[in-house]
Amino acid sequence: MSKSVLLVEDEPNIIEAISFLLERDGWTVRIHAQGTEAIEAVERVSPDVVILDVMLPGRSGFDILRDLRNDAVTRDLPILMLTARGQTKDRELAESYGVSHFMTKPFSNEEMLGKVRELYAASVAKA
């Protein structure tokens, strides 16, 4: 059974880079570029890990994160949040909502791949 990631991101270059990196490592990558239907995409795809951008069209990644954590079905879903703005207040807000990991852009391929693998392994160990 393939490991799956839902990438909620609207920047084509980031989508291409992350998709290439993870697919090469054996992950199935699904893409969703709108903030407004991101919750529905998570429910539909049922991914093992979510990579969630902060700034999305229609809805903030912070709002999406908060809603996912408030739902019993997605409360423990590993969520890696990405942002181009690495301010402490953004990191603190994400942590207060229960983010699994917070990563700033640009990121290294090794950092991204390592963290996604780590989040997946931790969630499998809990199950």
PDB file of N, CA, C and O in Angstrom, residues 6 8 34-40 42 49-56 59-83 89-103 119:
ATOM      1  N   LEU A   6      -1.213  14.733   0.904  1.00  0.00           N
ATOM      2  CA  LEU A   6      -2.025  15.771   0.274  1.00  0.00           C
ATOM      3  C   LEU A   6      -1.248  17.064   0.418  1.00  0.00           C
ATOM      4  O   LEU A   6      -0.968  17.504   1.536  1.00  0.00           O
ATOM      5  N   VAL A   8      -1.368  20.862  -0.034  1.00  0.00           N
ATOM      6  CA  VAL A   8      -2.287  21.992  -0.183  1.00  0.00           C
ATOM      7  C   VAL A   8      -1.411  23.228  -0.367  1.00  0.00           C
ATOM      8  O   VAL A   8      -0.908  23.812   0.588  1.00  0.00           O
ATOM      9  N   GLN A  34      -6.577  25.293  -3.446  1.00  0.00           N
ATOM     10  CA  GLN A  34      -7.511  26.285  -2.893  1.00  0.00           C
ATOM     11  C   GLN A  34      -7.677  26.094  -1.390  1.00  0.00           C
ATOM     12  O   GLN A  34      -7.830  24.971  -0.922  1.00  0.00           O
ATOM     13  N   GLY A  35      -7.715  27.195  -0.672  1.00  0.00           N
ATOM     14  CA  GLY A  35      -7.968  27.110   0.758  1.00  0.00           C
ATOM     15  C   GLY A  35      -9.407  26.790   1.079  1.00  0.00           C
ATOM     16  O   GLY A  35      -9.708  26.130   2.076  1.00  0.00           O
ATOM     17  N   THR A  36     -10.308  27.227   0.211  1.00  0.00           N
ATOM     18  CA  THR A  36     -11.733  27.109   0.516  1.00  0.00           C
ATOM     19  C   THR A  36     -12.220  25.672   0.605  1.00  0.00           C
ATOM     20  O   THR A  36     -13.059  25.365   1.441  1.00  0.00           O
ATOM     21  N   GLU A  37     -11.720  24.775  -0.212  1.00  0.00           N
ATOM     22  CA  GLU A  37     -12.180  23.389  -0.177  1.00  0.00           C
ATOM     23  C   GLU A  37     -11.124  22.430   0.384  1.00  0.00           C
ATOM     24  O   GLU A  37     -11.202  21.221   0.176  1.00  0.00           O
ATOM     25  N   ALA A  38     -10.161  22.944   1.109  1.00  0.00           N
ATOM     26  CA  ALA A  38      -9.066  22.100   1.604  1.00  0.00           C
ATOM     27  C   ALA A  38      -9.552  21.032   2.579  1.00  0.00           C
ATOM     28  O   ALA A  38      -9.090  19.888   2.529  1.00  0.00           O
ATOM     29  N   ILE A  39     -10.490  21.373   3.447  1.00  0.00           N
ATOM     30  CA  ILE A  39     -11.008  20.393   4.411  1.00  0.00           C
ATOM     31  C   ILE A  39     -11.678  19.244   3.662  1.00  0.00           C
ATOM     32  O   ILE A  39     -11.454  18.064   3.976  1.00  0.00           O
ATOM     33  N   GLU A  40     -12.485  19.583   2.665  1.00  0.00           N
ATOM     34  CA  GLU A  40     -13.155  18.550   1.859  1.00  0.00           C
ATOM     35  C   GLU A  40     -12.132  17.685   1.134  1.00  0.00           C
ATOM     36  O   GLU A  40     -12.319  16.469   0.998  1.00  0.00           O
ATOM     37  N   VAL A  42      -9.108  16.946   2.173  1.00  0.00           N
ATOM     38  CA  VAL A  42      -8.527  16.040   3.170  1.00  0.00           C
ATOM     39  C   VAL A  42      -9.478  14.873   3.422  1.00  0.00           C
ATOM     40  O   VAL A  42      -9.061  13.715   3.457  1.00  0.00           O
ATOM     41  N   VAL A  49      -0.273  12.029   5.345  1.00  0.00           N
ATOM     42  CA  VAL A  49       0.368  13.275   5.778  1.00  0.00           C
ATOM     43  C   VAL A  49      -0.205  14.412   4.947  1.00  0.00           C
ATOM     44  O   VAL A  49      -0.470  14.237   3.749  1.00  0.00           O
ATOM     45  N   VAL A  50      -0.384  15.594   5.566  1.00  0.00           N
ATOM     46  CA  VAL A  50      -0.794  16.794   4.848  1.00  0.00           C
ATOM     47  C   VAL A  50       0.347  17.802   4.911  1.00  0.00           C
ATOM     48  O   VAL A  50       0.921  18.029   5.981  1.00  0.00           O
ATOM     49  N   ILE A  51       0.673  18.380   3.759  1.00  0.00           N
ATOM     50  CA  ILE A  51       1.598  19.515   3.696  1.00  0.00           C
ATOM     51  C   ILE A  51       0.718  20.710   3.362  1.00  0.00           C
ATOM     52  O   ILE A  51       0.065  20.729   2.317  1.00  0.00           O
ATOM     53  N   LEU A  52       0.679  21.684   4.256  1.00  0.00           N
ATOM     54  CA  LEU A  52      -0.274  22.779   4.186  1.00  0.00           C
ATOM     55  C   LEU A  52       0.434  24.126   4.143  1.00  0.00           C
ATOM     56  O   LEU A  52       1.186  24.464   5.060  1.00  0.00           O
ATOM     57  N   ASP A  53       0.196  24.882   3.082  1.00  0.00           N
ATOM     58  CA  ASP A  53       0.752  26.229   2.967  1.00  0.00           C
ATOM     59  C   ASP A  53      -0.037  27.169   3.870  1.00  0.00           C
ATOM     60  O   ASP A  53      -1.224  26.957   4.120  1.00  0.00           O
ATOM     61  N   VAL A  54       0.603  28.212   4.359  1.00  0.00           N
ATOM     62  CA  VAL A  54      -0.076  29.205   5.199  1.00  0.00           C
ATOM     63  C   VAL A  54      -0.960  30.109   4.351  1.00  0.00           C
ATOM     64  O   VAL A  54      -2.131  30.318   4.670  1.00  0.00           O
ATOM     65  N   MET A  55      -0.390  30.652   3.272  1.00  0.00           N
ATOM     66  CA  MET A  55      -1.138  31.621   2.460  1.00  0.00           C
ATOM     67  C   MET A  55      -1.726  30.936   1.232  1.00  0.00           C
ATOM     68  O   MET A  55      -1.003  30.591   0.300  1.00  0.00           O
ATOM     69  N   LEU A  56      -3.035  30.738   1.270  1.00  0.00           N
ATOM     70  CA  LEU A  56      -3.747  30.065   0.183  1.00  0.00           C
ATOM     71  C   LEU A  56      -4.880  30.950  -0.315  1.00  0.00           C
ATOM     72  O   LEU A  56      -5.427  31.744   0.451  1.00  0.00           O
ATOM     73  N   ARG A  59      -8.678  30.972   1.795  1.00  0.00           N
ATOM     74  CA  ARG A  59      -8.696  30.637   3.217  1.00  0.00           C
ATOM     75  C   ARG A  59      -7.278  30.427   3.725  1.00  0.00           C
ATOM     76  O   ARG A  59      -6.453  29.813   3.066  1.00  0.00           O
ATOM     77  N   SER A  60      -7.027  30.876   4.926  1.00  0.00           N
ATOM     78  CA  SER A  60      -5.705  30.744   5.532  1.00  0.00           C
ATOM     79  C   SER A  60      -5.418  29.308   5.950  1.00  0.00           C
ATOM     80  O   SER A  60      -6.293  28.593   6.437  1.00  0.00           O
ATOM     81  N   GLY A  61      -4.169  28.914   5.787  1.00  0.00           N
ATOM     82  CA  GLY A  61      -3.738  27.612   6.272  1.00  0.00           C
ATOM     83  C   GLY A  61      -3.928  27.471   7.776  1.00  0.00           C
ATOM     84  O   GLY A  61      -4.180  26.381   8.274  1.00  0.00           O
ATOM     85  N   PHE A  62      -3.817  28.575   8.511  1.00  0.00           N
ATOM     86  CA  PHE A  62      -4.043  28.530   9.959  1.00  0.00           C
ATOM     87  C   PHE A  62      -5.484  28.125  10.280  1.00  0.00           C
ATOM     88  O   PHE A  62      -5.727  27.320  11.176  1.00  0.00           O
ATOM     89  N   ASP A  63      -6.444  28.690   9.530  1.00  0.00           N
ATOM     90  CA  ASP A  63      -7.854  28.343   9.742  1.00  0.00           C
ATOM     91  C   ASP A  63      -8.104  26.867   9.408  1.00  0.00           C
ATOM     92  O   ASP A  63      -8.847  26.176  10.108  1.00  0.00           O
ATOM     93  N   ILE A  64      -7.487  26.408   8.340  1.00  0.00           N
ATOM     94  CA  ILE A  64      -7.640  25.009   7.930  1.00  0.00           C
ATOM     95  C   ILE A  64      -7.053  24.092   9.005  1.00  0.00           C
ATOM     96  O   ILE A  64      -7.681  23.109   9.409  1.00  0.00           O
ATOM     97  N   LEU A  65      -5.860  24.429   9.485  1.00  0.00           N
ATOM     98  CA  LEU A  65      -5.215  23.656  10.542  1.00  0.00           C
ATOM     99  C   LEU A  65      -6.105  23.584  11.778  1.00  0.00           C
ATOM    100  O   LEU A  65      -6.328  22.507  12.345  1.00  0.00           O
ATOM    101  N   ARG A  66      -6.629  24.714  12.198  1.00  0.00           N
ATOM    102  CA  ARG A  66      -7.495  24.757  13.380  1.00  0.00           C
ATOM    103  C   ARG A  66      -8.715  23.842  13.200  1.00  0.00           C
ATOM    104  O   ARG A  66      -9.053  23.060  14.085  1.00  0.00           O
ATOM    105  N   ASP A  67      -9.343  23.920  12.025  1.00  0.00           N
ATOM    106  CA  ASP A  67     -10.523  23.088  11.769  1.00  0.00           C
ATOM    107  C   ASP A  67     -10.175  21.596  11.734  1.00  0.00           C
ATOM    108  O   ASP A  67     -10.939  20.771  12.245  1.00  0.00           O
ATOM    109  N   LEU A  68      -9.035  21.254  11.143  1.00  0.00           N
ATOM    110  CA  LEU A  68      -8.621  19.853  11.112  1.00  0.00           C
ATOM    111  C   LEU A  68      -8.361  19.321  12.525  1.00  0.00           C
ATOM    112  O   LEU A  68      -8.707  18.180  12.847  1.00  0.00           O
ATOM    113  N   ARG A  69      -7.783  20.136  13.366  1.00  0.00           N
ATOM    114  CA  ARG A  69      -7.494  19.717  14.742  1.00  0.00           C
ATOM    115  C   ARG A  69      -8.762  19.642  15.607  1.00  0.00           C
ATOM    116  O   ARG A  69      -8.796  18.910  16.580  1.00  0.00           O
ATOM    117  N   ASN A  70      -9.792  20.385  15.225  1.00  0.00           N
ATOM    118  CA  ASN A  70     -11.052  20.357  15.978  1.00  0.00           C
ATOM    119  C   ASN A  70     -11.970  19.223  15.550  1.00  0.00           C
ATOM    120  O   ASN A  70     -13.030  19.033  16.146  1.00  0.00           O
ATOM    121  N   ASP A  71     -11.595  18.466  14.535  1.00  0.00           N
ATOM    122  CA  ASP A  71     -12.393  17.351  14.037  1.00  0.00           C
ATOM    123  C   ASP A  71     -11.764  16.048  14.547  1.00  0.00           C
ATOM    124  O   ASP A  71     -10.575  15.810  14.361  1.00  0.00           O
ATOM    125  N   ALA A  72     -12.574  15.201  15.182  1.00  0.00           N
ATOM    126  CA  ALA A  72     -12.067  13.958  15.761  1.00  0.00           C
ATOM    127  C   ALA A  72     -11.391  13.062  14.715  1.00  0.00           C
ATOM    128  O   ALA A  72     -10.428  12.364  15.023  1.00  0.00           O
ATOM    129  N   VAL A  73     -11.862  13.091  13.479  1.00  0.00           N
ATOM    130  CA  VAL A  73     -11.310  12.234  12.424  1.00  0.00           C
ATOM    131  C   VAL A  73      -9.900  12.675  12.021  1.00  0.00           C
ATOM    132  O   VAL A  73      -9.047  11.845  11.712  1.00  0.00           O
ATOM    133  N   THR A  74      -9.640  13.971  12.027  1.00  0.00           N
ATOM    134  CA  THR A  74      -8.352  14.492  11.547  1.00  0.00           C
ATOM    135  C   THR A  74      -7.485  15.078  12.664  1.00  0.00           C
ATOM    136  O   THR A  74      -6.427  15.631  12.388  1.00  0.00           O
ATOM    137  N   ARG A  75      -7.915  14.927  13.887  1.00  0.00           N
ATOM    138  CA  ARG A  75      -7.201  15.525  15.030  1.00  0.00           C
ATOM    139  C   ARG A  75      -5.736  15.115  15.088  1.00  0.00           C
ATOM    140  O   ARG A  75      -4.860  15.920  15.400  1.00  0.00           O
ATOM    141  N   ASP A  76      -5.456  13.846  14.783  1.00  0.00           N
ATOM    142  CA  ASP A  76      -4.084  13.332  14.903  1.00  0.00           C
ATOM    143  C   ASP A  76      -3.353  13.207  13.572  1.00  0.00           C
ATOM    144  O   ASP A  76      -2.249  12.659  13.520  1.00  0.00           O
ATOM    145  N   LEU A  77      -3.965  13.700  12.504  1.00  0.00           N
ATOM    146  CA  LEU A  77      -3.352  13.634  11.184  1.00  0.00           C
ATOM    147  C   LEU A  77      -2.054  14.444  11.172  1.00  0.00           C
ATOM    148  O   LEU A  77      -2.043  15.609  11.588  1.00  0.00           O
ATOM    149  N   PRO A  78      -0.942  13.858  10.715  1.00  0.00           N
ATOM    150  CA  PRO A  78       0.309  14.629  10.646  1.00  0.00           C
ATOM    151  C   PRO A  78       0.182  15.779   9.637  1.00  0.00           C
ATOM    152  O   PRO A  78      -0.173  15.557   8.478  1.00  0.00           O
ATOM    153  N   ILE A  79       0.463  16.992  10.116  1.00  0.00           N
ATOM    154  CA  ILE A  79       0.367  18.179   9.262  1.00  0.00           C
ATOM    155  C   ILE A  79       1.666  18.961   9.351  1.00  0.00           C
ATOM    156  O   ILE A  79       2.060  19.408  10.421  1.00  0.00           O
ATOM    157  N   LEU A  80       2.304  19.102   8.184  1.00  0.00           N
ATOM    158  CA  LEU A  80       3.503  19.909   8.052  1.00  0.00           C
ATOM    159  C   LEU A  80       3.066  21.219   7.410  1.00  0.00           C
ATOM    160  O   LEU A  80       2.512  21.208   6.314  1.00  0.00           O
ATOM    161  N   MET A  81       3.288  22.326   8.100  1.00  0.00           N
ATOM    162  CA  MET A  81       2.871  23.625   7.584  1.00  0.00           C
ATOM    163  C   MET A  81       4.064  24.338   6.977  1.00  0.00           C
ATOM    164  O   MET A  81       5.151  24.361   7.541  1.00  0.00           O
ATOM    165  N   LEU A  82       3.839  24.904   5.778  1.00  0.00           N
ATOM    166  CA  LEU A  82       4.874  25.639   5.042  1.00  0.00           C
ATOM    167  C   LEU A  82       4.539  27.121   4.996  1.00  0.00           C
ATOM    168  O   LEU A  82       3.375  27.483   4.812  1.00  0.00           O
ATOM    169  N   THR A  83       5.562  27.946   5.121  1.00  0.00           N
ATOM    170  CA  THR A  83       5.339  29.376   4.963  1.00  0.00           C
ATOM    171  C   THR A  83       6.586  30.060   4.422  1.00  0.00           C
ATOM    172  O   THR A  83       7.705  29.623   4.701  1.00  0.00           O
ATOM    173  N   LYS A  89       5.761  34.706  15.450  1.00  0.00           N
ATOM    174  CA  LYS A  89       4.321  34.710  15.753  1.00  0.00           C
ATOM    175  C   LYS A  89       3.567  33.701  14.894  1.00  0.00           C
ATOM    176  O   LYS A  89       2.613  33.079  15.362  1.00  0.00           O
ATOM    177  N   ASP A  90       3.998  33.509  13.643  1.00  0.00           N
ATOM    178  CA  ASP A  90       3.358  32.506  12.783  1.00  0.00           C
ATOM    179  C   ASP A  90       3.613  31.100  13.314  1.00  0.00           C
ATOM    180  O   ASP A  90       2.709  30.267  13.372  1.00  0.00           O
ATOM    181  N   ARG A  91       4.842  30.845  13.705  1.00  0.00           N
ATOM    182  CA  ARG A  91       5.200  29.536  14.256  1.00  0.00           C
ATOM    183  C   ARG A  91       4.414  29.278  15.552  1.00  0.00           C
ATOM    184  O   ARG A  91       3.864  28.199  15.750  1.00  0.00           O
ATOM    185  N   GLU A  92       4.344  30.281  16.395  1.00  0.00           N
ATOM    186  CA  GLU A  92       3.621  30.129  17.669  1.00  0.00           C
ATOM    187  C   GLU A  92       2.134  29.889  17.437  1.00  0.00           C
ATOM    188  O   GLU A  92       1.523  29.071  18.139  1.00  0.00           O
ATOM    189  N   LEU A  93       1.551  30.585  16.462  1.00  0.00           N
ATOM    190  CA  LEU A  93       0.135  30.380  16.161  1.00  0.00           C
ATOM    191  C   LEU A  93      -0.095  28.962  15.658  1.00  0.00           C
ATOM    192  O   LEU A  93      -1.018  28.269  16.108  1.00  0.00           O
ATOM    193  N   ALA A  94       0.755  28.508  14.745  1.00  0.00           N
ATOM    194  CA  ALA A  94       0.628  27.144  14.217  1.00  0.00           C
ATOM    195  C   ALA A  94       0.762  26.117  15.341  1.00  0.00           C
ATOM    196  O   ALA A  94      -0.002  25.156  15.418  1.00  0.00           O
ATOM    197  N   GLU A  95       1.718  26.329  16.224  1.00  0.00           N
ATOM    198  CA  GLU A  95       1.905  25.404  17.342  1.00  0.00           C
ATOM    199  C   GLU A  95       0.711  25.425  18.289  1.00  0.00           C
ATOM    200  O   GLU A  95       0.298  24.381  18.799  1.00  0.00           O
ATOM    201  N   SER A  96       0.110  26.599  18.500  1.00  0.00           N
ATOM    202  CA  SER A  96      -1.055  26.675  19.383  1.00  0.00           C
ATOM    203  C   SER A  96      -2.248  25.931  18.794  1.00  0.00           C
ATOM    204  O   SER A  96      -3.108  25.444  19.526  1.00  0.00           O
ATOM    205  N   TYR A  97      -2.296  25.810  17.460  1.00  0.00           N
ATOM    206  CA  TYR A  97      -3.370  25.073  16.792  1.00  0.00           C
ATOM    207  C   TYR A  97      -3.053  23.590  16.653  1.00  0.00           C
ATOM    208  O   TYR A  97      -3.886  22.825  16.195  1.00  0.00           O
ATOM    209  N   GLY A  98      -1.821  23.196  16.991  1.00  0.00           N
ATOM    210  CA  GLY A  98      -1.477  21.780  16.977  1.00  0.00           C
ATOM    211  C   GLY A  98      -0.767  21.270  15.741  1.00  0.00           C
ATOM    212  O   GLY A  98      -0.875  20.095  15.399  1.00  0.00           O
ATOM    213  N   VAL A  99      -0.013  22.135  15.072  1.00  0.00           N
ATOM    214  CA  VAL A  99       0.736  21.689  13.893  1.00  0.00           C
ATOM    215  C   VAL A  99       1.753  20.616  14.296  1.00  0.00           C
ATOM    216  O   VAL A  99       2.292  20.643  15.402  1.00  0.00           O
ATOM    217  N   SER A 100       1.979  19.661  13.423  1.00  0.00           N
ATOM    218  CA  SER A 100       2.970  18.615  13.691  1.00  0.00           C
ATOM    219  C   SER A 100       4.386  19.138  13.483  1.00  0.00           C
ATOM    220  O   SER A 100       5.301  18.795  14.227  1.00  0.00           O
ATOM    221  N   HIS A 101       4.560  19.959  12.448  1.00  0.00           N
ATOM    222  CA  HIS A 101       5.861  20.569  12.171  1.00  0.00           C
ATOM    223  C   HIS A 101       5.654  21.825  11.337  1.00  0.00           C
ATOM    224  O   HIS A 101       4.758  21.875  10.498  1.00  0.00           O
ATOM    225  N   PHE A 102       6.483  22.827  11.560  1.00  0.00           N
ATOM    226  CA  PHE A 102       6.410  24.108  10.870  1.00  0.00           C
ATOM    227  C   PHE A 102       7.721  24.299  10.116  1.00  0.00           C
ATOM    228  O   PHE A 102       8.793  24.194  10.704  1.00  0.00           O
ATOM    229  N   MET A 103       7.631  24.561   8.813  1.00  0.00           N
ATOM    230  CA  MET A 103       8.829  24.677   7.976  1.00  0.00           C
ATOM    231  C   MET A 103       8.738  25.945   7.127  1.00  0.00           C
ATOM    232  O   MET A 103       7.691  26.247   6.573  1.00  0.00           O
ATOM    233  N   LEU A 119       7.152  12.228  10.165  1.00  0.00           N
ATOM    234  CA  LEU A 119       5.748  12.410  10.562  1.00  0.00           C
ATOM    235  C   LEU A 119       4.937  11.150  10.269  1.00  0.00           C
ATOM    236  O   LEU A 119       4.102  10.731  11.083  1.00  0.00           O
TER     237      LEU A 119
END
